[in-house]
Tab-separated table of C-alpha atoms in Angstrom:
chain	number	residue	atom	x	y	z
J	1	MET	CA	-9.576	-0.250	50.497
J	2	LEU	CA	-12.675	1.319	48.966
J	3	SER	CA	-14.806	-0.306	46.279
J	4	ILE	CA	-15.292	1.764	43.120
J	5	GLY	CA	-18.840	2.588	44.238
J	6	ASP	CA	-17.776	3.824	47.670
J	7	PHE	CA	-14.882	5.756	46.161
J	8	ALA	CA	-17.211	7.390	43.617
J	9	ARG	CA	-19.658	8.440	46.357
J	10	ALA	CA	-16.892	9.824	48.540
J	11	GLY	CA	-15.498	11.825	45.639
J	12	ARG	CA	-18.921	12.923	44.293
J	13	VAL	CA	-18.325	11.503	40.823
J	14	SER	CA	-19.926	8.696	38.867
J	15	VAL	CA	-18.580	5.155	38.553
J	16	ARG	CA	-18.607	5.650	34.796
J	17	MET	CA	-16.353	8.697	35.157
J	18	LEU	CA	-13.896	6.770	37.354
J	19	ARG	CA	-13.694	4.058	34.695
J	20	HIS	CA	-12.975	6.761	32.108
J	21	TYR	CA	-10.235	8.269	34.294
J	22	ASP	CA	-8.715	4.788	34.540
J	23	ALA	CA	-8.904	4.264	30.779
J	24	ILE	CA	-7.000	7.488	30.033
J	25	GLY	CA	-4.488	6.968	32.824
J	26	LEU	CA	-5.592	9.974	34.849
J	27	LEU	CA	-6.545	8.056	38.009
J	28	THR	CA	-5.868	4.323	38.096
J	29	PRO	CA	-7.225	2.036	40.850
J	30	ALA	CA	-4.891	0.928	43.608
J	31	ARG	CA	-5.870	-2.659	42.838
J	32	VAL	CA	-7.821	-4.535	40.166
J	33	ASP	CA	-9.026	-8.075	40.978
J	34	ALA	CA	-7.570	-10.334	38.311
J	35	SER	CA	-10.531	-12.708	38.301
J	36	THR	CA	-13.454	-10.274	38.585
J	37	GLY	CA	-12.001	-7.036	37.263
J	38	TYR	CA	-13.340	-5.170	40.302
J	39	ARG	CA	-11.483	-1.911	40.965
J	40	SER	CA	-10.477	-0.824	44.469
J	41	TYR	CA	-9.041	2.489	45.648
J	42	THR	CA	-7.302	3.734	48.777
J	43	ALA	CA	-8.600	6.588	50.919
J	44	GLY	CA	-5.395	8.415	50.127
J	45	GLN	CA	-6.374	8.591	46.451
J	46	LEU	CA	-9.316	10.849	47.366
J	47	ALA	CA	-6.935	13.814	47.490
J	48	LEU	CA	-6.014	13.241	43.838
J	49	LEU	CA	-9.656	12.761	42.885
J	50	ASN	CA	-10.608	15.977	44.673
J	51	ARG	CA	-7.895	17.847	42.774
J	52	ILE	CA	-9.139	16.464	39.473
J	53	VAL	CA	-12.718	17.518	40.298
J	54	ALA	CA	-11.578	20.994	41.369
J	55	LEU	CA	-9.567	21.538	38.177
J	56	LYS	CA	-12.470	20.327	36.044
J	57	GLU	CA	-14.808	22.764	37.812
J	58	LEU	CA	-12.455	25.552	36.735
J	59	GLY	CA	-13.251	24.488	33.188
J	60	LEU	CA	-9.949	22.862	32.247
J	61	THR	CA	-10.079	19.999	29.786
J	62	LEU	CA	-9.164	16.491	30.940
J	63	ALA	CA	-5.955	16.737	28.930
J	64	GLN	CA	-5.037	19.929	30.774
J	65	VAL	CA	-6.018	18.387	34.117
J	66	GLN	CA	-3.771	15.428	33.411
J	67	GLN	CA	-0.845	17.742	32.595
J	68	VAL	CA	-1.349	19.625	35.855
J	69	VAL	CA	-1.685	16.588	38.146
J	70	GLU	CA	1.297	14.936	36.524
J	71	SER	CA	3.354	18.156	36.925
J	72	ALA	CA	3.942	18.100	33.175
J	73	VAL	CA	3.456	21.876	32.882
J	74	THR	CA	5.231	24.854	34.417
J	75	VAL	CA	3.657	27.423	36.702
J	76	ASP	CA	3.637	29.908	33.803
J	77	GLU	CA	1.808	27.406	31.623
J	78	ILE	CA	-0.790	26.827	34.353
J	79	ARG	CA	-1.156	30.582	34.702
J	80	GLY	CA	-1.718	30.798	30.943
J	81	MET	CA	-4.413	28.074	31.064
J	82	LEU	CA	-6.257	29.868	33.853
J	83	THR	CA	-5.898	33.283	32.220
J	84	LEU	CA	-7.437	31.924	29.036
J	85	ARG	CA	-10.209	30.277	31.040
J	86	ARG	CA	-10.912	33.554	32.829
J	87	ALA	CA	-11.237	35.348	29.488
J	88	GLU	CA	-13.632	32.663	28.228
J	89	LEU	CA	-15.790	32.999	31.348
J	90	GLU	CA	-15.817	36.802	31.128
J	91	THR	CA	-16.972	36.577	27.513
J	92	ARG	CA	-19.689	34.095	28.459
J	93	ILE	CA	-20.866	36.354	31.283
J	94	GLN	CA	-21.090	39.300	28.887
J	95	GLU	CA	-23.030	37.218	26.362
J	96	ASP	CA	-25.380	35.842	29.018
J	97	THR	CA	-25.907	39.330	30.451
J	98	ALA	CA	-26.901	40.587	27.002
J	99	ARG	CA	-29.197	37.574	26.560
J	100	LEU	CA	-30.819	38.289	29.922
J	101	ALA	CA	-31.475	41.887	28.873
J	102	HIS	CA	-33.116	40.662	25.676
J	103	VAL	CA	-35.316	38.212	27.574
J	104	GLN	CA	-36.325	40.965	29.971
J	105	ALA	CA	-37.109	43.267	27.047
J	106	ARG	CA	-39.325	40.621	25.466
J	107	LEU	CA	-41.158	40.111	28.767
J	108	ARG	CA	-41.699	43.860	29.253
J	109	ILE	CA	-43.133	44.198	25.747
J	110	ILE	CA	-45.439	41.210	26.273
J	111	GLU	CA	-46.591	42.657	29.607
J	112	SER	CA	-47.294	46.086	28.080
J	113	GLU	CA	-49.006	44.812	24.920
J	114	GLY	CA	-50.449	41.509	26.116
J	115	GLN	CA	-48.982	39.687	23.120
J	116	MET	CA	-45.762	38.826	21.320
J	117	SER	CA	-44.350	41.559	19.096
J	118	ALA	CA	-44.780	41.051	15.354
J	119	TYR	CA	-41.124	42.003	14.896
J	120	GLU	CA	-37.929	40.178	15.835
J	121	VAL	CA	-35.017	42.380	16.912
J	122	VAL	CA	-31.425	41.148	16.817
J	123	ILE	CA	-28.152	42.781	17.873
J	124	LYS	CA	-25.434	42.577	15.236
J	125	SER	CA	-22.312	44.397	14.082
J	126	VAL	CA	-21.932	46.060	10.696
J	127	PRO	CA	-18.615	46.651	8.915
J	128	ALA	CA	-17.313	49.934	7.562
J	129	LEU	CA	-18.703	50.693	4.119
J	130	ARG	CA	-17.633	52.974	1.290
J	131	VAL	CA	-20.594	54.606	-0.422
J	132	ALA	CA	-21.508	57.187	-3.019
J	133	GLU	CA	-24.137	59.475	-1.558
J	134	LEU	CA	-26.265	62.554	-1.987
J	135	THR	CA	-27.957	64.440	0.821
J	136	GLY	CA	-31.140	66.436	1.147
J	137	ILE	CA	-33.415	67.937	3.771
J	138	ALA	CA	-36.777	66.578	4.921
J	139	LYS	CA	-39.106	68.486	7.231
J	140	THR	CA	-39.702	65.543	9.583
J	141	MET	CA	-38.932	61.824	9.988
J	142	ASP	CA	-42.483	61.013	8.907
J	143	PRO	CA	-42.457	58.671	5.871
J	144	SER	CA	-44.604	61.140	3.916
J	145	SER	CA	-41.835	63.732	4.350
J	146	ILE	CA	-38.839	61.416	3.954
J	147	GLY	CA	-40.133	59.382	0.992
J	148	PRO	CA	-40.155	62.044	-1.762
J	149	VAL	CA	-36.730	63.340	-0.692
J	150	VAL	CA	-35.148	59.851	-0.725
J	151	ARG	CA	-36.633	58.946	-4.097
J	152	GLY	CA	-35.382	62.174	-5.671
J	153	LEU	CA	-31.898	61.691	-4.247
J	154	TYR	CA	-31.641	58.119	-5.535
J	155	GLU	CA	-32.735	59.161	-9.038
J	156	ARG	CA	-30.004	61.790	-9.135
J	157	LEU	CA	-27.439	59.450	-7.553
J	158	CYS	CA	-28.048	56.639	-10.046
J	159	THR	CA	-27.791	59.094	-12.939
J	160	GLY	CA	-24.528	60.451	-11.553
J	161	LEU	CA	-23.051	56.985	-11.095
J	162	ASP	CA	-23.950	56.062	-14.683
J	163	ARG	CA	-22.213	59.190	-15.973
J	164	ALA	CA	-19.134	58.415	-13.888
J	165	GLY	CA	-19.069	54.781	-15.030
J	166	ILE	CA	-19.136	53.527	-11.421
J	167	ALA	CA	-21.019	50.326	-10.584
J	168	THR	CA	-22.726	49.706	-7.277
J	169	ILE	CA	-21.600	46.694	-5.203
J	170	GLY	CA	-24.362	46.291	-2.638
J	171	PRO	CA	-27.875	47.197	-1.565
J	172	ALA	CA	-29.067	50.780	-1.233
J	173	LEU	CA	-28.683	52.359	2.173
J	174	ALA	CA	-30.329	55.474	3.569
J	175	TYR	CA	-29.492	57.107	6.869
J	176	TYR	CA	-30.719	60.133	8.727
J	177	GLU	CA	-29.303	62.829	11.000
J	178	ASP	CA	-30.655	65.799	12.888
J	179	ALA	CA	-30.182	68.996	10.931
J	180	GLY	CA	-29.345	70.771	14.195
J	181	ASP	CA	-32.343	73.094	14.088
J	182	ASP	CA	-34.692	70.902	16.170
J	183	GLU	CA	-36.934	70.457	13.151
J	184	ASN	CA	-35.414	69.351	9.858
J	185	VAL	CA	-33.745	66.025	9.060
J	186	VAL	CA	-30.658	65.485	6.898
J	187	VAL	CA	-31.396	62.595	4.529
J	188	HIS	CA	-28.484	60.581	3.094
J	189	ALA	CA	-29.185	58.365	0.073
J	190	ALA	CA	-26.227	56.029	-0.453
J	191	LEU	CA	-25.080	53.151	-2.638
J	192	PRO	CA	-21.988	50.997	-1.886
J	193	VAL	CA	-19.169	51.472	-4.405
J	194	ASP	CA	-15.543	50.495	-4.931
J	195	ALA	CA	-14.273	53.935	-5.867
J	196	ASP	CA	-12.005	56.673	-4.582
J	197	GLU	CA	-13.073	60.240	-3.957
J	198	GLY	CA	-13.180	62.326	-7.080
J	199	ASP	CA	-14.804	65.185	-8.933
J	200	TYR	CA	-18.268	63.630	-9.134
J	201	GLU	CA	-21.840	64.845	-8.894
J	202	PHE	CA	-21.951	63.027	-5.573
J	203	ALA	CA	-19.721	62.437	-2.555
J	204	VAL	CA	-17.767	59.242	-1.886
J	205	VAL	CA	-17.559	58.690	1.871
J	206	GLU	CA	-16.618	55.944	4.322
J	207	LEU	CA	-19.373	54.965	6.735
J	208	GLN	CA	-17.862	53.837	10.017
J	209	ALA	CA	-18.274	50.309	11.335
J	210	GLU	CA	-20.843	49.885	14.088
J	211	ALA	CA	-20.059	47.450	16.909
J	212	GLN	CA	-23.733	47.040	17.808
J	213	VAL	CA	-26.901	47.804	15.900
J	214	ALA	CA	-30.404	46.791	16.872
J	215	SER	CA	-31.892	45.454	13.667
J	216	LEU	CA	-35.306	44.330	12.464
J	217	LEU	CA	-36.828	43.563	9.066
J	218	HIS	CA	-39.722	45.594	7.703
J	219	LYS	CA	-41.732	44.019	4.894
J	220	GLY	CA	-43.766	46.197	2.565
J	221	SER	CA	-43.749	49.833	1.499
J	222	MET	CA	-41.645	52.234	3.519
J	223	ASP	CA	-44.701	54.468	3.619
J	224	ASN	CA	-45.926	52.028	6.284
J	225	CYS	CA	-42.703	51.678	8.278
J	226	LEU	CA	-43.758	53.693	11.334
J	227	PRO	CA	-44.990	50.651	13.374
J	228	ALA	CA	-41.652	48.915	12.712
J	229	TYR	CA	-39.685	51.927	13.936
J	230	GLN	CA	-41.922	52.196	17.003
J	231	ALA	CA	-41.354	48.503	17.774
J	232	LEU	CA	-37.587	48.957	17.370
J	233	ALA	CA	-37.549	52.008	19.667
J	234	GLN	CA	-39.639	50.178	22.276
J	235	TRP	CA	-37.283	47.183	22.209
J	236	ILE	CA	-34.170	49.381	22.538
J	237	ASP	CA	-35.623	51.096	25.594
J	238	ALA	CA	-36.887	47.854	27.179
J	239	ALA	CA	-33.516	46.133	26.685
J	240	GLY	CA	-31.595	48.934	28.420
J	241	TYR	CA	-29.875	50.365	25.356
J	242	ARG	CA	-29.668	53.905	24.004
J	243	ASN	CA	-29.339	55.174	20.462
J	244	ALA	CA	-25.704	55.733	19.536
J	245	GLY	CA	-25.754	56.927	15.932
J	246	PRO	CA	-27.814	57.748	12.856
J	247	SER	CA	-30.653	55.409	11.909
J	248	ARG	CA	-30.013	53.331	8.790
J	249	GLU	CA	-32.317	51.651	6.286
J	250	VAL	CA	-30.828	48.933	4.073
J	251	THR	CA	-32.980	47.901	1.117
J	252	LEU	CA	-32.645	44.123	0.760
J	253	ALA	CA	-35.352	43.642	-1.870
J	254	CYS	CA	-37.436	46.109	-3.879
J	255	PRO	CA	-39.587	44.345	-6.508
J	256	GLU	CA	-42.203	46.275	-8.483
J	257	ASP	CA	-44.867	45.192	-6.019
J	258	VAL	CA	-44.147	47.302	-2.925
J	259	ASP	CA	-45.690	44.609	-0.725
J	260	GLY	CA	-42.612	42.537	-1.529
J	261	TRP	CA	-40.103	45.127	-0.368
J	262	VAL	CA	-37.785	44.039	2.438
J	263	THR	CA	-35.913	46.707	4.371
J	264	GLU	CA	-33.602	46.237	7.325
J	265	LEU	CA	-33.961	48.995	9.913
J	266	GLN	CA	-30.748	49.513	11.892
J	267	GLU	CA	-30.254	51.604	15.013
J	268	PRO	CA	-26.679	51.854	16.387
J	269	VAL	CA	-26.954	51.254	20.136
J	270	ALA	CA	-24.909	51.217	23.341
J	271	LYS	CA	-25.787	50.196	26.858
J	272	ALA	CA	-27.669	52.954	28.655
């Protein structure tokens, strides 16, 4: 017979865990001294303990372990448990791999700049969105070129929505695409709406959902957004992503004082 301490050491578990297994009926001692309460086990019970430890290391819960060791589940049910566990582990690996890339990106930026970035980048998903929009052409992506075009488009868009009696249901969103001539930029000024396509002064379109966007918040006038875009581009490159769609700007706050503006910059990304 083995004392509980010797049995625990042989099975590489704690005495506390053996007591818990006893309490739930998973592994009961071969003998319990009536006067002292001391638990004793046989060497033969090590096989059961080893099976319990092995099943736990696979990530099964104690309830599932107990079903398996007691043969209370079929082979198909065990296969289902392990298939689910495999899926959970694969998801965790993917999440940890993405986390590792983000840590590495932060380290590369610190090494290149000698300090922490002033911006925090997060990866998120964005849902599909129905918007009313107008488009225009800007000469470059420079804020001095984009700004006047965006402002003019929004003035016309708001006027058109008022005439159509359509209310907006979310924050303003601007996005940009190459005009295809290696120079100009197509500027889209959009406002979320709950409306069908119609004969309006503007287009009603469905913006596709994005599974992954790299996002950061820019505070202040969009005339000064270039450092934020540079930081976002640097992070995307350092984290091993590539751009996978048009850049978006979502206006979260726009008080009269431009220093209080808050704009979310979004870049759809995919692994490089």
